[in-house]
JSON list of C-alpha atoms in Angstrom, two decimals:
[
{"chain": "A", "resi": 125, "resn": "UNK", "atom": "CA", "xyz": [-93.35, -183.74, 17.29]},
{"chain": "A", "resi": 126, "resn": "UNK", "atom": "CA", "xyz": [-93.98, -179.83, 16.40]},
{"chain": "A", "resi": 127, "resn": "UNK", "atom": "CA", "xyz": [-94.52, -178.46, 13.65]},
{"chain": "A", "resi": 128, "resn": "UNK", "atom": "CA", "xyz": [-91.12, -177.61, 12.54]},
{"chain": "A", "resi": 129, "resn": "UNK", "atom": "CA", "xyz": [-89.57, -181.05, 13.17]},
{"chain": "A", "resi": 130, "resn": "UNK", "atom": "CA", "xyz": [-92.16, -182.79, 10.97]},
{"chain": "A", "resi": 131, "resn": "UNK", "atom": "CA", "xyz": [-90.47, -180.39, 7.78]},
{"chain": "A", "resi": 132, "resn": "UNK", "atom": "CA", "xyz": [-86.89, -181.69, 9.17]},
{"chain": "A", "resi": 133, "resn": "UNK", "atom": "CA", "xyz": [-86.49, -184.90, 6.56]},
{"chain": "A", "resi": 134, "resn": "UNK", "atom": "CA", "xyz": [-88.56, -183.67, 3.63]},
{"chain": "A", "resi": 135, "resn": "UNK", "atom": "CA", "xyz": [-85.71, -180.00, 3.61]},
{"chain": "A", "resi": 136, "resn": "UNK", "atom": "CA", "xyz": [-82.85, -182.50, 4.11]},
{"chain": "A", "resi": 137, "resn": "UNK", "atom": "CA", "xyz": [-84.24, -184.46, 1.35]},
{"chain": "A", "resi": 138, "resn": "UNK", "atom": "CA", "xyz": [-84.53, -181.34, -1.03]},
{"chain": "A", "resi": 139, "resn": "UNK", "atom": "CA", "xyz": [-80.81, -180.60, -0.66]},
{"chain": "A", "resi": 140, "resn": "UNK", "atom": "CA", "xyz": [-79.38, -183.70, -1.11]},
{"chain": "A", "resi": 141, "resn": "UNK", "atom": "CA", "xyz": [-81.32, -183.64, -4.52]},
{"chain": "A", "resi": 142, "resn": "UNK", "atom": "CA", "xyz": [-78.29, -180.63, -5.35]},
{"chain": "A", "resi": 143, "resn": "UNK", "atom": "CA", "xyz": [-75.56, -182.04, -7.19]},
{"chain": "A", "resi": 144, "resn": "UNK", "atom": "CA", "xyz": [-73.20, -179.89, -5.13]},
{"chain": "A", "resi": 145, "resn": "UNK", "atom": "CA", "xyz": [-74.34, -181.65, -2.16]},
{"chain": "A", "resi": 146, "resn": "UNK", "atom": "CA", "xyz": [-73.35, -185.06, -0.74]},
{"chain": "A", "resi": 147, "resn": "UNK", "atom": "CA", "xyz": [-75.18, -185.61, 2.53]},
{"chain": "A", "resi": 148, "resn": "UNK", "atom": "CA", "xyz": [-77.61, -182.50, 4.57]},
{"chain": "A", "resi": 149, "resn": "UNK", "atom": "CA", "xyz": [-78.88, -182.94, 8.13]},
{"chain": "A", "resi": 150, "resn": "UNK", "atom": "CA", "xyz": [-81.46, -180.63, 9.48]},
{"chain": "A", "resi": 151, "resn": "UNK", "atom": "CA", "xyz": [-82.10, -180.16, 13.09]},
{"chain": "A", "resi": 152, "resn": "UNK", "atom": "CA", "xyz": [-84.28, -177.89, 15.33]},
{"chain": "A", "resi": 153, "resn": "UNK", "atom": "CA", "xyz": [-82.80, -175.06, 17.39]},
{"chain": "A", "resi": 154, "resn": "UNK", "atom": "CA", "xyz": [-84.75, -173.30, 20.32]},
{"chain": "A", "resi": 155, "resn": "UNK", "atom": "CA", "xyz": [-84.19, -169.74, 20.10]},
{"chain": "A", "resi": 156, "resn": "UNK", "atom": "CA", "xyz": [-85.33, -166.67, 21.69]},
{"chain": "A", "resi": 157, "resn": "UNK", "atom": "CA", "xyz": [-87.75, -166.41, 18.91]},
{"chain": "A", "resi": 158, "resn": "UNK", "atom": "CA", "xyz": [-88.98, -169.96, 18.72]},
{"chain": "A", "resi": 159, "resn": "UNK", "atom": "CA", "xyz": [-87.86, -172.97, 16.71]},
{"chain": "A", "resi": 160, "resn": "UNK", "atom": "CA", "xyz": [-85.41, -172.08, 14.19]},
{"chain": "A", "resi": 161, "resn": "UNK", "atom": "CA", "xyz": [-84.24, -175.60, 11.26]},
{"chain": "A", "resi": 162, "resn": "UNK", "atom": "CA", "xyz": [-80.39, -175.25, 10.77]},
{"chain": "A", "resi": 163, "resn": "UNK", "atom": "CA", "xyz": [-78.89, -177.16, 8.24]},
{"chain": "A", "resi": 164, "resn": "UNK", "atom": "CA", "xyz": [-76.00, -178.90, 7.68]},
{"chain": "A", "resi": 165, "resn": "UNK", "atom": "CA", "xyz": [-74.46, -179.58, 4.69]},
{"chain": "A", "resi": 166, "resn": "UNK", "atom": "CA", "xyz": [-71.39, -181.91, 3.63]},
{"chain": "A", "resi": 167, "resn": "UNK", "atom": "CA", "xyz": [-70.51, -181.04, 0.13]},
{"chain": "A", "resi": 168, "resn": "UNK", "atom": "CA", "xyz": [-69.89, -182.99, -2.43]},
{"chain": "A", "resi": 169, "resn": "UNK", "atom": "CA", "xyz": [-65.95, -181.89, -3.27]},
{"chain": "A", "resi": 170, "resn": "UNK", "atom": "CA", "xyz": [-66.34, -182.92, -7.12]},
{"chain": "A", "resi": 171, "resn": "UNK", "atom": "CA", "xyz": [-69.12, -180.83, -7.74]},
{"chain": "A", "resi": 172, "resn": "UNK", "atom": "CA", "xyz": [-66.31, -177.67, -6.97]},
{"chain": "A", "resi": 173, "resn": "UNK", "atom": "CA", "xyz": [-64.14, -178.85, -10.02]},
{"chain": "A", "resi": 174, "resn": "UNK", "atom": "CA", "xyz": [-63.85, -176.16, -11.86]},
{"chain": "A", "resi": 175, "resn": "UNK", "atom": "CA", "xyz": [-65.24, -173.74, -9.54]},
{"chain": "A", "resi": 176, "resn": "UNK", "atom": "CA", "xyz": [-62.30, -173.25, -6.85]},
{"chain": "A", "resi": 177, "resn": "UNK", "atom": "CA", "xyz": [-59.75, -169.87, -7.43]},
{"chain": "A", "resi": 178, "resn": "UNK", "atom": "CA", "xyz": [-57.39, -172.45, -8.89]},
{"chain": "A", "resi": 179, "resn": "UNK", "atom": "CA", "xyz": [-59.22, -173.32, -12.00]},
{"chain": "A", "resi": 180, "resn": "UNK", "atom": "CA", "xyz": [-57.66, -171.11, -14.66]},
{"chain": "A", "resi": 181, "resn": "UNK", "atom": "CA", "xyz": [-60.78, -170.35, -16.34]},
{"chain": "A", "resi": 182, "resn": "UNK", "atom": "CA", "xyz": [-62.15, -168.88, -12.74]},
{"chain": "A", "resi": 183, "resn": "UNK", "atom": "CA", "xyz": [-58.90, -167.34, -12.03]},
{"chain": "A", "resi": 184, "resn": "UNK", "atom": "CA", "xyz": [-59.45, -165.13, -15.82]},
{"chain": "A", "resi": 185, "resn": "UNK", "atom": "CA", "xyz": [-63.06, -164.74, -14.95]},
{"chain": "A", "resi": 186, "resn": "UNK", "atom": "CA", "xyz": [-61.69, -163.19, -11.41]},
{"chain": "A", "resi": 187, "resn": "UNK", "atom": "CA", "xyz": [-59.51, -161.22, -13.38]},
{"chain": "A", "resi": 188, "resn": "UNK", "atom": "CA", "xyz": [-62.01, -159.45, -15.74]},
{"chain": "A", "resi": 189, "resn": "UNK", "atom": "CA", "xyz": [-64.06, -158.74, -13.04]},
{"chain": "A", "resi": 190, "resn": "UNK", "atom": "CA", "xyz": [-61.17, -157.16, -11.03]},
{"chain": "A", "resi": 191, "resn": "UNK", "atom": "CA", "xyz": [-61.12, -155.14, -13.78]},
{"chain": "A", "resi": 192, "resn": "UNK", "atom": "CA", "xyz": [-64.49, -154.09, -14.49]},
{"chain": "A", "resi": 193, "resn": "UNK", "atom": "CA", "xyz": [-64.98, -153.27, -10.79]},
{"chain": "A", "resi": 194, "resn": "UNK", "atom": "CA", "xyz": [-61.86, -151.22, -10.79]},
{"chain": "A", "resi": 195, "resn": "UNK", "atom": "CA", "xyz": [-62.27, -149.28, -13.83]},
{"chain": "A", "resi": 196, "resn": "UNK", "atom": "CA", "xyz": [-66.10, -148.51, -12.20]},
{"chain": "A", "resi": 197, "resn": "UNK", "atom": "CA", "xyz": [-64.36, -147.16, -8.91]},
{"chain": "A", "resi": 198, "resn": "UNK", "atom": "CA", "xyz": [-61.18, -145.36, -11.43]},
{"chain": "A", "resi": 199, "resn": "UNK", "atom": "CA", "xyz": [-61.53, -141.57, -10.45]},
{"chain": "A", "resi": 200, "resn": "UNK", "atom": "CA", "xyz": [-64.03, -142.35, -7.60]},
{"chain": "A", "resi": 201, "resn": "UNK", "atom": "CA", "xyz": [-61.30, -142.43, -4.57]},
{"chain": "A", "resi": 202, "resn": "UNK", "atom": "CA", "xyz": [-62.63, -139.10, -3.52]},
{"chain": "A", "resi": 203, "resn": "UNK", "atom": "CA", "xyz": [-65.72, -138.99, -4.00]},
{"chain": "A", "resi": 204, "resn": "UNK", "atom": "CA", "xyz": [-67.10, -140.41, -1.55]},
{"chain": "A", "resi": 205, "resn": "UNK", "atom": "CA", "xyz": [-69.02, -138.02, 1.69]},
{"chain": "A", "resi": 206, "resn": "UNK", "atom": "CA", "xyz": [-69.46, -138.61, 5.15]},
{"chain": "A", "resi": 207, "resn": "UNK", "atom": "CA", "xyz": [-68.43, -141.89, 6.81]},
{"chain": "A", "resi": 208, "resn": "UNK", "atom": "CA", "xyz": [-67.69, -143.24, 2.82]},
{"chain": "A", "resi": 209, "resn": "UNK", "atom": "CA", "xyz": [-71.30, -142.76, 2.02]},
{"chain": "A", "resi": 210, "resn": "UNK", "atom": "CA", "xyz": [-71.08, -142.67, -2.17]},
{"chain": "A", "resi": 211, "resn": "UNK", "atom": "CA", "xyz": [-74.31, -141.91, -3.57]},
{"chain": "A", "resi": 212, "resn": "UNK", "atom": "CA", "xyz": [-73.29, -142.03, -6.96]},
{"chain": "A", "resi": 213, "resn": "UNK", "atom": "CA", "xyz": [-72.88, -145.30, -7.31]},
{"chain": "A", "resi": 214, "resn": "UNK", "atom": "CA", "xyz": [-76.47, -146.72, -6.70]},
{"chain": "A", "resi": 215, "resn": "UNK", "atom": "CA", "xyz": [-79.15, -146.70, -8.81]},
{"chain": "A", "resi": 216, "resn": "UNK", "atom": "CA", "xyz": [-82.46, -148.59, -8.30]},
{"chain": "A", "resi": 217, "resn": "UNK", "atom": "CA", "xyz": [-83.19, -151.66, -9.96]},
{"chain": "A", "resi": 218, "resn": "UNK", "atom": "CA", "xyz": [-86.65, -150.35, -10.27]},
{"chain": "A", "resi": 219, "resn": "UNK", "atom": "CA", "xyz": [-86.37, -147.07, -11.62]},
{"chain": "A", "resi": 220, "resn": "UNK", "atom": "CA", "xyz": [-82.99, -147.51, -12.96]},
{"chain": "A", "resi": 221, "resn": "UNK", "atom": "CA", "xyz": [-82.16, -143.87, -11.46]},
{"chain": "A", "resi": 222, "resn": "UNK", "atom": "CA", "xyz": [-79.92, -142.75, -8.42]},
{"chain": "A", "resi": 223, "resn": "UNK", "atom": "CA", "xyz": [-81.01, -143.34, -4.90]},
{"chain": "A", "resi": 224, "resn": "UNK", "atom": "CA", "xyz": [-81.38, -140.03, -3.17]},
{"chain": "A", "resi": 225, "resn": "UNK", "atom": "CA", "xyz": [-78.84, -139.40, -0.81]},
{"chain": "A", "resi": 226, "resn": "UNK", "atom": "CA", "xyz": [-81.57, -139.14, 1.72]},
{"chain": "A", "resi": 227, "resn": "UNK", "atom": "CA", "xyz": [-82.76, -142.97, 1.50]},
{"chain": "A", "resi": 228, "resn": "UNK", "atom": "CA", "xyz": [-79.24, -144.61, 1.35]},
{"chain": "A", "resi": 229, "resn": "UNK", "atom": "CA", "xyz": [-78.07, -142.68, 4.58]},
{"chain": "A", "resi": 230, "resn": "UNK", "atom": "CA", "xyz": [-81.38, -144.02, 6.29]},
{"chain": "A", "resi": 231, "resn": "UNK", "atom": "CA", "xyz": [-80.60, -147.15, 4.42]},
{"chain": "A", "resi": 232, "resn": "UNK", "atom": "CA", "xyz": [-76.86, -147.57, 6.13]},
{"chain": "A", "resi": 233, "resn": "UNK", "atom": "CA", "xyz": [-78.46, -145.76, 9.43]},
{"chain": "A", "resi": 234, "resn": "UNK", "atom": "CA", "xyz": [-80.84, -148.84, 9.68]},
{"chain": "A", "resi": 235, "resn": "UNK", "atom": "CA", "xyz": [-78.04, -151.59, 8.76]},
{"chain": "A", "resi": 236, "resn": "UNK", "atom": "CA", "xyz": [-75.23, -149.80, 10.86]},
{"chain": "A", "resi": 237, "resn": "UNK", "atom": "CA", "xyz": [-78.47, -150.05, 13.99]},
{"chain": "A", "resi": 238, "resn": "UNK", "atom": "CA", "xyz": [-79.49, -153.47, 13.37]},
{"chain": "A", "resi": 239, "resn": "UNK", "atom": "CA", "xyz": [-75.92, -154.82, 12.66]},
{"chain": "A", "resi": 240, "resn": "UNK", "atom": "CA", "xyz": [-74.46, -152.95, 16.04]},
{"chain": "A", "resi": 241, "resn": "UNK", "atom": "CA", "xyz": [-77.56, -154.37, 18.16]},
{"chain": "A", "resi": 242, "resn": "UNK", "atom": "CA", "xyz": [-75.76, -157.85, 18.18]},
{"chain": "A", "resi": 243, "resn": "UNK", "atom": "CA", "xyz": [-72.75, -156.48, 19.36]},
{"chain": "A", "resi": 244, "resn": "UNK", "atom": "CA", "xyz": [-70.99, -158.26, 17.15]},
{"chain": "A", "resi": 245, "resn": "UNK", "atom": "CA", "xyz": [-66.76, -158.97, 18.31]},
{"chain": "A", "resi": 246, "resn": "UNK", "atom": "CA", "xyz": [-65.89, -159.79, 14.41]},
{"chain": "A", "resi": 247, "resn": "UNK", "atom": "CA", "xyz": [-67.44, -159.18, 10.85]},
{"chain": "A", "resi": 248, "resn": "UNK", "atom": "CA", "xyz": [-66.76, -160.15, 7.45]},
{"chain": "A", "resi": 249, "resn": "UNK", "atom": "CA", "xyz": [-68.19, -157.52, 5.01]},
{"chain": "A", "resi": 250, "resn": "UNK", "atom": "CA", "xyz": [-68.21, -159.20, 1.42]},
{"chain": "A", "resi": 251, "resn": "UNK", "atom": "CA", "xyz": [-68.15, -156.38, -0.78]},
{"chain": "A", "resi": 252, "resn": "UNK", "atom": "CA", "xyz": [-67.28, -153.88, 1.56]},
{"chain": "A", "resi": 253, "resn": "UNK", "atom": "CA", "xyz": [-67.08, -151.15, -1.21]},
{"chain": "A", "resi": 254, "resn": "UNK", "atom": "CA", "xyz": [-66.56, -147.43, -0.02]},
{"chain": "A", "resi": 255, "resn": "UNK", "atom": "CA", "xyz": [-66.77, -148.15, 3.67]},
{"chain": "A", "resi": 256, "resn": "UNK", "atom": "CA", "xyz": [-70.53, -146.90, 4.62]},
{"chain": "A", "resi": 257, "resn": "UNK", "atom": "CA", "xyz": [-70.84, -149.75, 6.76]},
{"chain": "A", "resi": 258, "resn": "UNK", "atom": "CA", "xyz": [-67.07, -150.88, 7.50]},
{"chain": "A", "resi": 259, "resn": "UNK", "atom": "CA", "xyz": [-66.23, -146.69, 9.02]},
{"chain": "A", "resi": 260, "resn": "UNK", "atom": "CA", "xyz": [-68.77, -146.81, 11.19]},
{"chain": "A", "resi": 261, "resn": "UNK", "atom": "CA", "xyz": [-69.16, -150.80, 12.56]},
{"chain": "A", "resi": 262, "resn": "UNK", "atom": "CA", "xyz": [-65.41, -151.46, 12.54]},
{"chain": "A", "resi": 263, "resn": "UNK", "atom": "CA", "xyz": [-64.21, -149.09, 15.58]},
{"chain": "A", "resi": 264, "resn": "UNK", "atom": "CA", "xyz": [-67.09, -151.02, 18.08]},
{"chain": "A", "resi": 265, "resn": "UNK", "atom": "CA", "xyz": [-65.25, -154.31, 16.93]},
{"chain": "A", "resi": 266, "resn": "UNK", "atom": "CA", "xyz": [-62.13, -156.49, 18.08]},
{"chain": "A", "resi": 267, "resn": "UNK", "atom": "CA", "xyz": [-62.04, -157.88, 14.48]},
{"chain": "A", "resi": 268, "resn": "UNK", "atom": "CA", "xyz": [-63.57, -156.86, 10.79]},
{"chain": "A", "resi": 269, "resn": "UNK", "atom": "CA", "xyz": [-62.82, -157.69, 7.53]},
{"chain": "A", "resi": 270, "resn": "UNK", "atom": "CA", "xyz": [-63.61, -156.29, 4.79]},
{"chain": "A", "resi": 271, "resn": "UNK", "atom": "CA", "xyz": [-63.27, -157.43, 1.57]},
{"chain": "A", "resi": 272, "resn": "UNK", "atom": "CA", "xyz": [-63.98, -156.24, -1.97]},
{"chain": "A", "resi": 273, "resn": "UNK", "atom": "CA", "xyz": [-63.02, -156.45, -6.15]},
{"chain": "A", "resi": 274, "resn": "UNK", "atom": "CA", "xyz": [-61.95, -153.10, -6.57]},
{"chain": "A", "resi": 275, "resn": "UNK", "atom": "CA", "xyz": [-58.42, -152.64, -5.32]},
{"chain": "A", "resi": 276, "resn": "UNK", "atom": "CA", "xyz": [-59.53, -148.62, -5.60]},
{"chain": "A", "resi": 277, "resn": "UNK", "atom": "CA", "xyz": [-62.21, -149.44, -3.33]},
{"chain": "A", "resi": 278, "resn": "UNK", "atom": "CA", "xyz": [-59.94, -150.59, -0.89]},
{"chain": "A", "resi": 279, "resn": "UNK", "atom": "CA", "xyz": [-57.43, -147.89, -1.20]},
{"chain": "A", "resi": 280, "resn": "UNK", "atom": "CA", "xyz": [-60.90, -145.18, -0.58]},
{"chain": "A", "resi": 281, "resn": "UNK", "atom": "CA", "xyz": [-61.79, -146.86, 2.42]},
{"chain": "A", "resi": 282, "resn": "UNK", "atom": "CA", "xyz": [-57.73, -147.18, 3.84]},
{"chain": "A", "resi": 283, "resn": "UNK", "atom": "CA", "xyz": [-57.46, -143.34, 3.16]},
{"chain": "A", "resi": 284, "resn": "UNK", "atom": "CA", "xyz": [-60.56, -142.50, 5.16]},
{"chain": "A", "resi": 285, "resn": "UNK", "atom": "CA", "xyz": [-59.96, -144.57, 8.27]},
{"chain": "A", "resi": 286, "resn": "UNK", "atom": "CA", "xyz": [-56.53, -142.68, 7.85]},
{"chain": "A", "resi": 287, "resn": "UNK", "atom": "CA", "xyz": [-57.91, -139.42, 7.96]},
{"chain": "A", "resi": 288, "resn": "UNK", "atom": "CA", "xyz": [-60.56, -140.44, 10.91]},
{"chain": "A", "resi": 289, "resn": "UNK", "atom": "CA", "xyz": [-57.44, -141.31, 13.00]},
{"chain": "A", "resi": 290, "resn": "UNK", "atom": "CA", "xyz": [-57.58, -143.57, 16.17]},
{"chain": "A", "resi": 291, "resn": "UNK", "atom": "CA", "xyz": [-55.87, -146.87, 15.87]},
{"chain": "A", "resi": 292, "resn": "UNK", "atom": "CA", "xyz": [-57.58, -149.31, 12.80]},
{"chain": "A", "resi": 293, "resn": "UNK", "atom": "CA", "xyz": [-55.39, -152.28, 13.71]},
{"chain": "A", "resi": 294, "resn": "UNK", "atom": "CA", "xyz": [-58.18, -154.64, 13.72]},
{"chain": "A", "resi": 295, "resn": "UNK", "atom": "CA", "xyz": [-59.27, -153.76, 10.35]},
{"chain": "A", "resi": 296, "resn": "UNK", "atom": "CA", "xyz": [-58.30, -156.27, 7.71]}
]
């Protein structure tokens, strides 16, 4: 037995102790890179009462958020510079001040490189925002979604693949 299989029952133990679970099965993957644990979890469905979009309490929380996000991104639609890099809207949650320009572009250089070296055929971006990522992954793809609160968001990011041209029919 290696190493990793000996953790296999005492992790599968651990998350059936979470009330949202209802059974877990952990299992040992050969990889490229070694062993890898996956786990597998069946859900307990009561534990989502009150939790799914359908719960009217979730639906207002949804709402106010919706709003929040949008009134944020209100007056922002063009703002945003090259290949919807928006500096103005990050600030560190050290320092509490803006990230330079200079570190978020080697920021989304590095994520744009790493997510594009897996060749990936479809990607869900949650929280896609003003498109840093989504302009630049989303051509070298047969499928990406990207999703996000603010409908002004959105609207940025459909105006700039507009005005880069070339077909965006796989964009969602």
């Amino acid at each position: 037995m290696s190493q990793t299989e000996a953790g296999k029952p005492r992790i599968g133990a651990m998350l059936e102790e979470h009330p949202g679970v209802r059974r877990a099965e952990v299992v040992v993957r050969q990889s490229g890179e070694g062993e890898k644990l996956i786990a597998y979890v069946v859900p307990d469905p009561g534990y989502l009462d009150g939790i799914l979009p359908g719960d009217r309490d979730e639906a207002q929380r949804l709402k106010q958020w919706r709003t929040v996000y949008d009134w944020f991104e209100k007056g922002r639609d063009g703002d945003t510079g090259p290949a919807g890099l928006n500096n103005s809207i990050w600030n560190s949650s050290y320092t509490r001040e803006a990230i330079p320009a200079d570190q978020m572009r080697e920021w989304c250089d590095l994520a744009v490189e790493g997510i594009l070296a897996l060749s990936p055929s479809t990607v869900l971006e949650i929280g896609c925002g003003t498109g840093a990522l989504l302009l630049r992954i989303a051509p070298r793809c047969e499928r990406y979604v990207g999703v996000d609160f603010s409908a002004a968001s959105l609207r940025a990011v459909a105006r700039q693949m507009q005005e880069q041209g070339g077909s965006r029919e796989n964009v969602t």
